[in-house]
Short mmCIF file of C-alpha atoms in Angstrom, two decimals:
data_model
loop_
_atom_site.label_atom_id
_atom_site.label_comp_id
_atom_site.label_asym_id
_atom_site.label_seq_id
_atom_site.Cartn_x
_atom_site.Cartn_y
_atom_site.Cartn_z
CA MET D 17 12.25 10.17 -12.56
CA THR D 18 9.30 12.49 -12.73
CA THR D 19 7.02 13.23 -15.56
CA PHE D 20 3.57 14.74 -16.06
CA ALA D 21 2.01 11.47 -16.75
CA GLN D 22 3.93 9.95 -13.97
CA ILE D 23 2.54 12.62 -11.27
CA ILE D 24 -0.98 12.37 -12.67
CA ARG D 25 -0.90 8.42 -12.13
CA GLU D 26 0.31 8.72 -8.82
CA HIS D 27 -2.70 11.48 -8.04
CA ALA D 28 -5.13 9.47 -9.39
CA GLN D 29 -4.58 6.17 -7.27
CA ASN D 30 -4.00 8.14 -3.90
CA ARG D 31 -6.31 10.84 -4.61
CA PRO D 32 -8.60 10.08 -7.48
CA ALA D 33 -11.81 11.97 -6.30
CA SER D 34 -10.02 15.05 -5.43
CA PRO D 35 -10.67 18.23 -8.18
CA ALA D 36 -7.74 18.48 -10.37
CA LEU D 37 -8.95 21.10 -13.08
CA SER D 38 -11.78 23.45 -13.63
CA PHE D 39 -12.98 24.93 -16.62
CA ASP D 40 -15.62 27.20 -17.66
CA GLY D 41 -17.97 25.64 -14.93
CA THR D 42 -16.82 22.13 -15.31
CA THR D 43 -14.16 20.17 -12.87
CA TRP D 44 -12.69 17.10 -13.57
CA SER D 45 -10.78 15.02 -10.76
CA PHE D 46 -7.27 13.45 -11.10
CA ALA D 47 -9.17 10.47 -11.92
CA ASP D 48 -11.20 11.88 -14.85
CA LEU D 49 -7.87 13.22 -15.95
CA HIS D 50 -6.01 10.28 -15.75
CA GLU D 51 -8.50 8.27 -17.84
CA LEU D 52 -9.18 11.09 -20.54
CA SER D 53 -5.56 11.72 -21.17
CA SER D 54 -5.21 7.83 -21.62
CA ARG D 55 -7.82 8.19 -23.92
CA SER D 56 -5.84 10.83 -25.75
CA ALA D 57 -2.61 9.27 -25.65
CA GLN D 58 -4.38 5.74 -26.96
CA ALA D 59 -5.72 8.08 -29.77
CA LEU D 60 -2.34 9.40 -30.60
CA LEU D 61 -0.86 6.14 -30.78
CA ASN D 62 -3.59 5.48 -33.63
CA GLU D 63 -2.51 8.24 -35.39
CA GLY D 64 0.97 6.56 -35.24
CA VAL D 65 2.50 9.22 -33.24
CA LYS D 66 5.69 7.88 -31.54
CA ALA D 67 8.17 9.12 -28.84
CA GLY D 68 9.92 12.45 -30.08
CA ASP D 69 7.19 13.00 -32.56
CA ARG D 70 5.62 16.60 -32.22
CA VAL D 71 2.04 17.43 -31.27
CA ALA D 72 0.84 21.28 -31.38
CA LEU D 73 -1.59 23.07 -30.07
CA LEU D 74 -3.28 26.19 -31.34
CA THR D 75 -6.00 27.48 -29.12
CA LYS D 76 -6.73 30.03 -26.61
CA ASN D 77 -6.76 28.08 -22.75
CA ARG D 78 -9.16 25.10 -22.74
CA ALA D 79 -9.05 22.11 -20.44
CA GLU D 80 -7.80 19.66 -23.18
CA PHE D 81 -4.52 21.73 -22.77
CA TYR D 82 -4.00 19.85 -19.83
CA GLU D 83 -5.44 16.44 -21.05
CA LEU D 84 -3.24 16.63 -24.37
CA LEU D 85 -0.20 17.25 -21.61
CA ILE D 86 -0.27 14.38 -20.32
CA ALA D 87 -1.19 12.51 -22.85
CA CYS D 88 2.15 13.27 -24.99
CA SER D 89 3.72 12.43 -21.76
CA LYS D 90 2.34 8.79 -21.66
CA VAL D 91 3.36 8.56 -25.32
CA GLY D 92 6.85 10.29 -25.28
CA ALA D 93 5.44 13.02 -27.84
CA ILE D 94 6.60 16.54 -27.56
CA LEU D 95 3.60 19.22 -26.70
CA VAL D 96 4.29 22.04 -29.18
CA GLY D 97 2.49 25.32 -27.74
CA LEU D 98 1.46 27.75 -30.54
CA ASN D 99 1.08 31.26 -29.82
CA TRP D 100 -2.89 32.30 -30.98
CA ARG D 101 -1.81 35.96 -30.73
CA LEU D 102 0.64 35.28 -34.00
CA ALA D 103 -0.20 36.06 -37.26
CA ALA D 104 -1.08 33.31 -39.48
CA ILE D 105 2.50 33.84 -41.43
CA GLU D 106 4.54 33.47 -37.99
CA ILE D 107 2.19 30.62 -37.10
CA GLU D 108 3.44 28.69 -41.06
CA ALA D 109 7.27 29.30 -39.90
CA ILE D 110 7.14 27.53 -36.87
CA VAL D 111 4.50 24.57 -38.17
CA ALA D 112 7.15 24.15 -40.71
CA ASP D 113 10.31 24.20 -38.14
CA ALA D 114 8.56 22.08 -35.53
CA GLN D 115 6.86 19.44 -38.19
CA PRO D 116 3.99 18.38 -36.13
CA THR D 117 2.44 14.86 -36.83
CA VAL D 118 -0.83 16.09 -35.27
CA VAL D 119 -2.06 19.83 -34.78
CA PHE D 120 -5.14 20.66 -32.35
CA LEU D 121 -7.19 23.75 -33.21
CA GLY D 122 -9.43 25.92 -31.31
CA PRO D 123 -12.68 26.42 -33.66
CA ASP D 124 -12.07 30.49 -33.56
CA GLU D 125 -8.29 29.62 -34.31
CA GLN D 126 -8.66 27.37 -37.40
CA HIS D 127 -7.67 30.59 -40.04
CA LEU D 128 -4.38 30.73 -38.19
CA LEU D 129 -3.66 27.52 -39.84
CA ASN D 130 -3.27 28.90 -43.71
CA ASP D 131 -2.94 26.36 -46.51
CA LYS D 132 0.89 26.75 -46.63
CA ALA D 133 1.16 25.81 -43.00
CA ARG D 134 -1.20 22.65 -43.58
CA SER D 135 0.61 21.76 -46.74
CA SER D 136 4.20 21.79 -45.10
CA ASN D 137 3.60 18.24 -43.74
CA PRO D 138 1.16 16.50 -45.87
CA LEU D 139 0.76 13.71 -43.19
CA MET D 140 0.27 15.99 -40.62
CA LYS D 141 -3.55 15.52 -39.13
CA VAL D 142 -5.34 18.83 -38.03
CA ILE D 143 -8.23 18.36 -35.73
CA VAL D 144 -10.59 20.70 -34.20
CA PHE D 145 -11.69 20.90 -30.51
CA GLY D 146 -15.49 20.15 -30.11
CA ASN D 147 -17.07 17.48 -32.13
CA ASP D 148 -14.24 16.62 -34.13
CA TYR D 149 -11.87 16.20 -31.28
CA THR D 150 -14.56 13.90 -28.73
CA ASN D 151 -14.78 11.39 -31.73
CA TRP D 152 -11.31 11.18 -32.22
CA ARG D 153 -10.80 10.35 -28.78
CA SER D 154 -9.98 6.53 -28.31
CA GLN D 155 -12.63 4.26 -26.34
CA ASN D 156 -9.55 2.49 -25.22
CA ASP D 157 -8.75 4.17 -21.86
CA LEU D 158 -5.91 1.72 -21.01
CA ASP D 159 -2.74 3.71 -19.73
CA THR D 160 0.18 3.01 -22.14
CA GLY D 161 2.60 2.68 -19.09
CA HIS D 162 5.21 5.00 -21.11
CA VAL D 163 7.90 6.13 -18.54
CA GLY D 164 10.53 8.39 -20.58
CA GLN D 165 13.75 9.50 -19.36
CA PRO D 166 14.93 12.46 -17.96
CA ASP D 167 16.62 14.03 -21.10
CA ASP D 168 13.53 13.53 -23.21
CA VAL D 169 12.32 16.59 -24.80
CA ALA D 170 8.69 17.18 -23.13
CA LEU D 171 7.83 20.75 -24.31
CA LEU D 172 8.75 22.62 -27.28
CA LEU D 173 7.81 26.12 -26.93
CA TYR D 174 8.81 28.90 -29.55
CA THR D 175 9.92 32.43 -28.23
CA SER D 176 11.06 35.45 -30.64
CA GLY D 177 14.60 35.90 -30.91
CA THR D 178 16.57 39.29 -31.78
CA THR D 179 16.77 38.34 -35.44
CA GLY D 180 12.63 38.02 -35.46
CA LEU D 181 12.83 34.33 -36.45
CA PRO D 182 11.07 32.33 -33.69
CA LYS D 183 13.39 29.63 -31.91
CA GLY D 184 11.78 26.40 -30.19
CA VAL D 185 13.30 26.04 -26.72
CA MET D 186 13.56 22.57 -25.98
CA LEU D 187 12.42 21.44 -22.41
CA THR D 188 13.13 18.56 -21.02
CA ASN D 189 11.31 15.87 -18.35
CA ALA D 190 13.85 16.79 -16.18
CA ASN D 191 13.89 20.67 -16.66
CA MET D 192 9.86 20.45 -15.87
CA ALA D 193 10.39 18.22 -12.96
CA PHE D 194 11.39 21.77 -11.31
CA THR D 195 7.68 22.98 -11.23
CA ARG D 196 6.97 20.42 -8.50
CA ARG D 197 9.60 22.02 -6.50
CA LEU D 198 8.82 25.48 -7.16
CA GLY D 199 4.95 24.95 -5.93
CA GLU D 200 6.35 23.73 -2.86
CA THR D 201 8.19 26.91 -2.55
CA TRP D 202 5.21 28.95 -2.89
CA GLY D 203 3.46 27.09 -0.53
CA MET D 204 1.33 25.03 -2.59
CA GLY D 205 -0.34 21.79 -1.58
CA PRO D 206 -3.28 19.44 -2.12
CA ASP D 207 -5.49 21.86 -0.49
CA SER D 208 -4.17 24.96 -2.40
CA VAL D 209 -6.61 26.49 -5.53
CA ASN D 210 -4.38 27.90 -8.18
CA LEU D 211 -5.98 30.25 -10.80
CA VAL D 212 -4.42 29.91 -13.90
CA ALA D 213 -4.65 32.75 -16.43
CA MET D 214 -1.59 33.04 -18.41
CA PRO D 215 -1.58 31.22 -21.89
CA MET D 216 -0.78 27.51 -22.21
CA PHE D 217 1.60 28.10 -24.85
CA HIS D 218 3.67 30.20 -22.45
CA VAL D 219 5.87 28.65 -20.00
CA GLY D 220 3.88 30.85 -17.48
CA GLY D 221 1.12 28.64 -18.26
CA THR D 222 2.48 25.23 -18.71
CA GLY D 223 5.04 25.98 -15.68
CA TYR D 224 3.45 27.79 -13.40
CA GLY D 225 0.15 26.60 -14.61
CA SER D 226 1.02 23.02 -13.54
CA SER D 227 2.57 23.83 -10.02
CA THR D 228 -0.55 22.96 -7.89
CA MET D 229 -1.92 20.28 -10.13
CA LEU D 230 1.48 18.47 -9.33
CA GLN D 231 1.08 19.23 -5.82
CA GLY D 232 -2.14 17.46 -5.93
CA GLY D 233 -4.22 20.56 -5.57
CA HIS D 234 -6.86 22.26 -8.04
CA THR D 235 -6.38 24.12 -10.71
CA VAL D 236 -8.72 26.88 -11.79
CA LEU D 237 -7.98 27.33 -15.76
CA MET D 238 -9.37 30.93 -17.43
CA ARG D 239 -9.58 30.94 -20.99
CA GLU D 240 -7.98 34.32 -21.08
CA VAL D 241 -7.29 37.34 -18.98
CA ASN D 242 -10.40 38.89 -17.91
CA ALA D 243 -10.42 40.67 -14.54
CA ALA D 244 -13.98 40.80 -13.90
CA VAL D 245 -14.09 36.84 -14.56
CA ALA D 246 -10.77 36.33 -12.54
CA ILE D 247 -12.69 38.31 -9.17
CA ASP D 248 -15.78 35.68 -9.56
CA LEU D 249 -13.49 32.82 -10.09
CA ILE D 250 -11.10 33.80 -6.93
CA ALA D 251 -14.83 33.76 -4.67
CA ARG D 252 -16.41 30.75 -6.04
CA TYR D 253 -13.34 28.29 -5.74
CA ARG D 254 -11.98 29.78 -3.04
CA VAL D 255 -8.54 30.50 -4.68
CA THR D 256 -5.39 30.70 -2.82
CA HIS D 257 -2.67 31.18 -5.45
CA THR D 258 -2.69 33.08 -8.74
CA PHE D 259 -0.10 34.80 -11.04
CA PHE D 260 -0.52 38.07 -13.03
CA VAL D 261 1.68 40.61 -14.60
CA PRO D 262 1.36 44.24 -12.94
CA ALA D 263 -0.95 45.97 -15.82
CA VAL D 264 -3.52 42.97 -14.97
CA VAL D 265 -3.34 43.74 -11.37
CA GLN D 266 -4.08 47.52 -11.60
CA LEU D 267 -7.10 46.17 -13.90
CA LEU D 268 -8.28 44.26 -10.98
CA LEU D 269 -8.30 47.06 -8.91
CA LEU D 270 -10.24 49.38 -11.75
CA SER D 271 -12.85 46.41 -11.85
CA PRO D 272 -16.43 47.73 -10.48
CA GLY D 273 -17.33 46.03 -7.24
CA ILE D 274 -13.76 44.83 -6.38
CA GLU D 275 -14.13 46.18 -3.09
CA LYS D 276 -17.04 44.01 -2.16
CA ALA D 277 -15.61 41.14 -3.75
CA ASP D 278 -15.08 38.15 -1.33
CA LEU D 279 -10.96 37.50 -1.87
CA SER D 280 -10.12 36.21 1.50
CA SER D 281 -9.09 32.76 0.17
CA LEU D 282 -6.38 34.52 -1.42
CA GLN D 283 -2.61 33.77 -0.11
CA LEU D 284 -0.19 34.53 -2.69
CA LEU D 285 -0.21 36.52 -5.73
CA MET D 286 2.87 36.49 -7.86
CA TYR D 287 3.75 39.04 -10.43
CA GLY D 288 6.42 39.08 -12.81
CA ALA D 289 7.96 41.02 -16.31
CA SER D 290 8.30 43.93 -14.31
CA PRO D 291 8.60 45.42 -10.84
CA ILE D 292 5.09 46.44 -9.38
CA GLY D 293 6.05 49.70 -8.03
CA ASP D 294 5.04 51.02 -4.40
CA VAL D 295 1.90 52.95 -5.47
CA LEU D 296 0.20 50.02 -7.26
CA LEU D 297 1.57 47.50 -4.43
CA ARG D 298 0.19 49.89 -1.88
CA GLN D 299 -3.31 49.95 -3.53
CA ALA D 300 -3.19 45.99 -4.32
CA LEU D 301 -2.41 45.46 -0.54
CA ASP D 302 -5.04 47.35 0.89
CA VAL D 303 -7.87 45.53 -1.60
CA LEU D 304 -6.65 42.55 -1.91
CA LYS D 305 -4.98 41.62 1.51
CA CYS D 306 -2.71 38.84 0.13
CA ASN D 307 1.09 38.19 0.10
CA PHE D 308 2.85 39.21 -2.94
CA MET D 309 5.77 37.87 -4.60
CA GLN D 310 7.89 38.94 -7.74
CA ALA D 311 9.06 36.27 -10.14
CA TYR D 312 11.69 36.12 -12.49
CA GLY D 313 12.15 33.73 -15.31
CA MET D 314 11.93 33.15 -19.07
CA THR D 315 11.28 30.53 -21.39
CA GLU D 316 14.87 28.89 -21.55
CA THR D 317 14.74 28.50 -17.94
CA ALA D 318 11.42 26.38 -17.72
CA GLY D 319 10.06 28.94 -15.96
CA THR D 320 11.07 31.06 -12.33
CA VAL D 321 14.79 31.06 -11.28
CA LEU D 322 14.68 34.36 -8.74
CA ASP D 323 12.07 35.50 -6.86
CA LEU D 324 11.30 38.36 -4.26
CA PRO D 325 9.24 37.14 -1.57
CA PRO D 326 6.50 38.30 0.67
CA LYS D 327 8.91 39.24 3.48
CA ASP D 328 10.80 41.93 1.14
CA HIS D 329 7.72 43.62 0.05
CA ALA D 330 8.19 46.49 2.73
CA LEU D 331 6.52 49.82 1.40
CA GLU D 332 8.41 51.67 4.48
CA GLY D 333 11.82 51.70 6.11
CA PRO D 334 15.24 50.37 5.35
CA ARG D 335 14.29 47.36 3.10
CA SER D 336 11.68 49.16 0.91
CA GLY D 337 14.32 49.68 -1.99
CA LEU D 338 14.20 45.89 -2.43
CA LEU D 339 11.03 46.31 -4.39
CA LYS D 340 13.23 47.62 -7.33
CA SER D 341 14.78 44.27 -7.20
CA CYS D 342 13.60 41.06 -9.11
CA GLY D 343 14.80 38.93 -6.02
CA ARG D 344 17.49 36.19 -5.28
CA ALA D 345 18.07 33.20 -7.46
CA TYR D 346 16.84 29.79 -5.74
CA PRO D 347 19.24 27.32 -4.05
CA TRP D 348 19.35 25.25 -7.05
CA VAL D 349 20.25 28.06 -9.09
CA GLU D 350 23.74 29.81 -9.92
CA LEU D 351 23.80 32.96 -10.95
CA ARG D 352 26.56 35.13 -12.22
CA ILE D 353 26.85 38.80 -13.39
CA ILE D 354 29.30 38.48 -16.39
CA ASP D 355 31.11 41.69 -18.55
CA PRO D 356 29.63 40.42 -22.00
CA THR D 357 32.81 41.47 -23.51
CA THR D 358 35.47 40.11 -21.43
CA LEU D 359 33.16 37.41 -20.11
CA ASN D 360 34.84 38.06 -16.80
CA ASP D 361 32.33 38.32 -13.52
CA VAL D 362 31.67 42.13 -12.61
CA LYS D 363 32.06 43.54 -9.15
CA THR D 364 29.39 43.61 -6.83
CA GLY D 365 27.33 46.74 -8.09
CA GLU D 366 28.34 46.87 -11.34
CA VAL D 367 26.06 46.03 -14.39
CA GLY D 368 26.77 43.18 -16.73
CA GLU D 369 24.68 40.13 -18.41
CA ILE D 370 23.11 37.76 -15.89
CA TRP D 371 24.29 34.18 -16.73
CA LEU D 372 22.35 31.27 -15.19
CA LYS D 373 23.45 27.41 -14.31
CA SER D 374 20.66 24.76 -13.13
CA GLY D 375 18.95 22.04 -13.85
CA MET D 376 15.90 24.35 -15.24
CA VAL D 377 18.19 25.33 -18.03
CA MET D 378 16.72 24.25 -21.55
CA LYS D 379 18.38 21.32 -23.78
CA GLY D 380 18.65 24.21 -26.25
CA TYR D 381 16.88 25.42 -29.16
CA TRP D 382 15.17 23.26 -31.85
CA ASN D 383 16.98 22.72 -35.22
CA LYS D 384 19.33 25.73 -34.21
CA PRO D 385 22.96 24.31 -32.79
CA GLU D 386 24.23 27.67 -33.69
CA ALA D 387 21.92 29.66 -31.60
CA THR D 388 22.12 27.27 -28.91
CA ALA D 389 26.04 27.18 -28.49
CA GLU D 390 25.74 31.14 -28.82
CA THR D 391 23.52 31.32 -25.62
CA ILE D 392 24.40 27.89 -23.71
CA MET D 393 28.13 28.59 -22.70
CA PRO D 394 30.81 25.68 -21.87
CA GLY D 395 29.65 24.52 -18.29
CA GLY D 396 26.22 24.92 -18.90
CA TRP D 397 25.62 28.81 -18.39
CA LEU D 398 22.69 30.42 -19.92
CA ARG D 399 23.25 33.98 -21.48
CA THR D 400 19.94 35.57 -20.79
CA GLY D 401 20.84 38.69 -22.84
CA ASP D 402 19.50 40.71 -19.58
CA ALA D 403 21.66 43.52 -17.87
CA ALA D 404 21.50 43.75 -14.20
CA TYR D 405 23.77 44.51 -11.17
CA GLN D 406 23.57 42.43 -7.79
CA ASP D 407 24.14 43.70 -4.52
CA ALA D 408 26.35 42.27 -1.39
CA ASP D 409 23.34 40.55 -0.23
CA GLY D 410 22.47 38.82 -3.75
CA TYR D 411 19.53 40.69 -4.47
CA VAL D 412 19.39 41.13 -8.41
CA TYR D 413 18.38 44.53 -9.91
CA MET D 414 17.48 44.49 -13.80
CA PHE D 415 18.99 47.61 -15.52
CA ASP D 416 18.26 47.57 -19.33
CA ARG D 417 17.99 44.27 -21.46
CA PHE D 418 20.99 44.23 -23.85
CA LYS D 419 18.37 42.42 -26.29
CA ASP D 420 16.42 45.88 -26.42
CA MET D 421 13.36 43.77 -25.31
CA ILE D 422 10.34 45.68 -24.80
CA ILE D 423 7.95 43.97 -22.38
CA SER D 424 4.27 44.86 -23.27
CA GLY D 425 1.61 43.35 -20.44
CA GLY D 426 3.53 40.66 -19.67
CA GLU D 427 4.58 39.69 -23.35
CA ASN D 428 7.98 39.98 -24.87
CA ILE D 429 8.26 42.06 -27.94
CA TYR D 430 11.66 42.07 -29.74
CA PRO D 431 12.44 45.27 -31.82
CA ALA D 432 14.22 43.72 -34.69
CA GLU D 433 11.04 41.51 -35.33
CA VAL D 434 8.92 44.68 -35.77
CA GLU D 435 11.60 46.56 -37.83
CA ASN D 436 11.79 43.34 -40.19
CA ALA D 437 8.40 44.05 -40.65
CA MET D 438 7.83 47.33 -41.12
CA ASN D 439 10.82 47.50 -43.68
CA ALA D 440 8.93 45.80 -45.82
CA HIS D 441 6.97 48.43 -46.65
CA PRO D 442 8.28 50.02 -50.05
CA ALA D 443 8.05 53.74 -48.94
CA VAL D 444 10.15 52.72 -45.75
CA LYS D 445 13.72 53.74 -46.29
CA GLU D 446 14.73 52.59 -42.48
CA VAL D 447 13.04 52.25 -39.19
CA GLY D 448 14.14 51.92 -35.36
CA VAL D 449 11.76 50.60 -32.55
CA ILE D 450 11.59 51.38 -29.13
CA GLY D 451 9.65 51.02 -26.18
CA ILE D 452 8.05 53.80 -24.53
CA PRO D 453 5.85 53.90 -21.45
CA HIS D 454 2.16 52.76 -21.66
CA SER D 455 -0.26 53.57 -18.38
CA ARG D 456 -1.86 50.14 -18.88
CA TRP D 457 0.25 47.67 -20.62
CA GLY D 458 3.55 49.38 -19.09
CA GLU D 459 5.49 49.39 -22.61
CA THR D 460 4.50 49.63 -26.00
CA PRO D 461 6.43 49.69 -29.38
CA MET D 462 6.98 53.18 -30.77
CA ALA D 463 8.62 53.40 -34.42
CA VAL D 464 10.80 55.95 -35.75
CA VAL D 465 10.91 56.02 -39.67
CA VAL D 466 13.11 57.42 -42.34
CA LEU D 467 11.18 57.18 -45.89
CA ARG D 468 12.41 57.20 -49.08
CA ASP D 469 13.11 59.97 -51.13
CA GLY D 470 9.49 60.99 -52.78
CA GLN D 471 7.32 58.67 -50.85
CA ILE D 472 4.74 58.99 -48.86
CA ALA D 473 2.94 57.03 -45.71
CA SER D 474 0.89 58.09 -42.68
CA PRO D 475 1.78 56.62 -39.47
CA ALA D 476 -1.36 54.80 -39.79
CA ASP D 477 -0.68 53.71 -42.91
CA LEU D 478 2.58 51.98 -41.80
CA ILE D 479 0.50 50.54 -38.56
CA ALA D 480 -2.09 49.10 -40.61
CA PHE D 481 0.84 47.54 -42.88
CA THR D 482 2.42 46.07 -39.83
CA ARG D 483 -0.45 44.63 -38.22
CA ASP D 484 -0.98 42.70 -41.46
CA ARG D 485 2.15 41.07 -40.65
CA LEU D 486 2.67 40.51 -36.81
CA ALA D 487 0.64 39.83 -33.76
CA HIS D 488 -1.37 43.35 -32.98
CA TYR D 489 0.26 43.52 -29.20
CA LYS D 490 3.81 43.61 -31.36
CA CYS D 491 2.73 46.29 -33.12
CA PRO D 492 3.67 49.85 -32.92
CA THR D 493 1.02 52.32 -31.45
CA SER D 494 2.67 55.25 -32.69
CA VAL D 495 4.90 56.45 -35.28
CA VAL D 496 7.33 59.21 -35.68
CA ILE D 497 8.43 60.32 -39.21
CA ALA D 498 12.09 61.36 -39.16
CA ASN D 499 14.55 62.81 -41.26
CA GLU D 500 17.29 60.37 -40.34
CA LEU D 501 18.06 57.75 -37.64
CA PRO D 502 21.20 58.29 -35.16
CA ARG D 503 23.98 55.82 -35.80
CA ASN D 504 27.72 55.70 -34.83
CA ALA D 505 30.84 55.71 -37.44
CA SER D 506 30.13 52.01 -38.53
CA GLY D 507 26.49 52.70 -39.06
CA LYS D 508 25.05 50.91 -36.33
CA LEU D 509 21.78 52.20 -35.10
CA LEU D 510 22.14 53.83 -31.87
CA LYS D 511 18.65 52.85 -29.56
CA ARG D 512 20.06 54.75 -26.64
CA GLU D 513 19.84 58.04 -28.36
CA LEU D 514 16.62 57.43 -29.78
CA ARG D 515 15.48 56.93 -26.22
CA LYS D 516 16.91 60.43 -25.01
CA ILE D 517 15.41 62.19 -27.87
CA TYR D 518 11.97 60.47 -27.13
CA LEU D 519 11.87 59.84 -23.75
CA LYS D 520 14.03 62.65 -22.68
CA ASP D 521 16.35 59.85 -20.86
#
């Protein structure tokens, strides 16, 4: 069995002095990471943390995230990544659901853990990174020796649902063991250097962000996305691999001095959330001069399950159309395109819902057996909610999203969540939210609002109201006041009609 703890033990024994992690100018070897994670594991035991207990982190990226990821693995605890971009009221709901024994806070994120969240579990210990954390760490660096079972939950990562309520995705040791196989597929090894800018509360941070480390290579962690800093780190650490959403790739290309930067070490730039487009790809190839690979995956699949490899990134010729595809499934992933009404497989080239089956598929949703049963079908097939078609060669082309999800700068935004927040405004009678094109982020939410009779509210008022209740990236950047919303005979809101009206689809 492979766990985070066992792999770090292996590397600490076989390559103790090799660099494992760099952050903010400091580098830790595998021996360092093994020792520090053992100290933290012992401290967790001192707090009474047992196998299966939850340990939550609410912080922007920092080195301690990896230390505690391994420490939790050394005691069998479940690491809960909390999204620091959420509003305090959203964090409150997640903490109440996960019931962590310990919560670790970044100094700048303390305000996000409000009084109600702190009181939801009277026995919950709150520790702030810095002196508080350093003093908390045990002086005992003895390895616990805990191994764990394949079906034990290792990570609990919360993802928004179509109802607007967050769901905790349970990812097991067996799920996360595929991260090592993915690293091999992406050409990572002991000599690789991986620049990680994705947030660690996201599967792109804990999953992709661990891929090179699990191969015995060097991980360079960024606190958050910053194009100028990324360019500097690539040159300084001779970065070979990284992952960015297309919006960040565009920011890199617009950064002053990019043409003179030494990016010669870069071998593979992975991207996801949306196709890169031939214009941006052409610019990126000219400037970055590395291979590109598109990745498709989700939290419920523990990361990437399809990819479009570098050989399929042709700008000219008969294969150039593949740039509109998100690739093909890995050998260990089964994929079907299903008619969501009949639940039968559709014909090649016809649009249906992507269903996936793999050892990467989550164990289920925390405390939500009904949602789990609606998502994981008999036989272990995961309903993704994504609409796509597949060609005769197995390439998958995204068509739309059955869940009407908006992807803005790589972040998933569910319209229902935004609508629920805006509907709480006393002047709002009804609202529909759709994604509209954005030059920087790809998409951004737009709200179409019908006001109650006799009520007045400006677009600015409604946006401000929503910002008090949701993470800012989820909030509409524009609001249209309308007389009515298009609905069918049963009263269902017709999002496609909204798109026709406001996007001229």
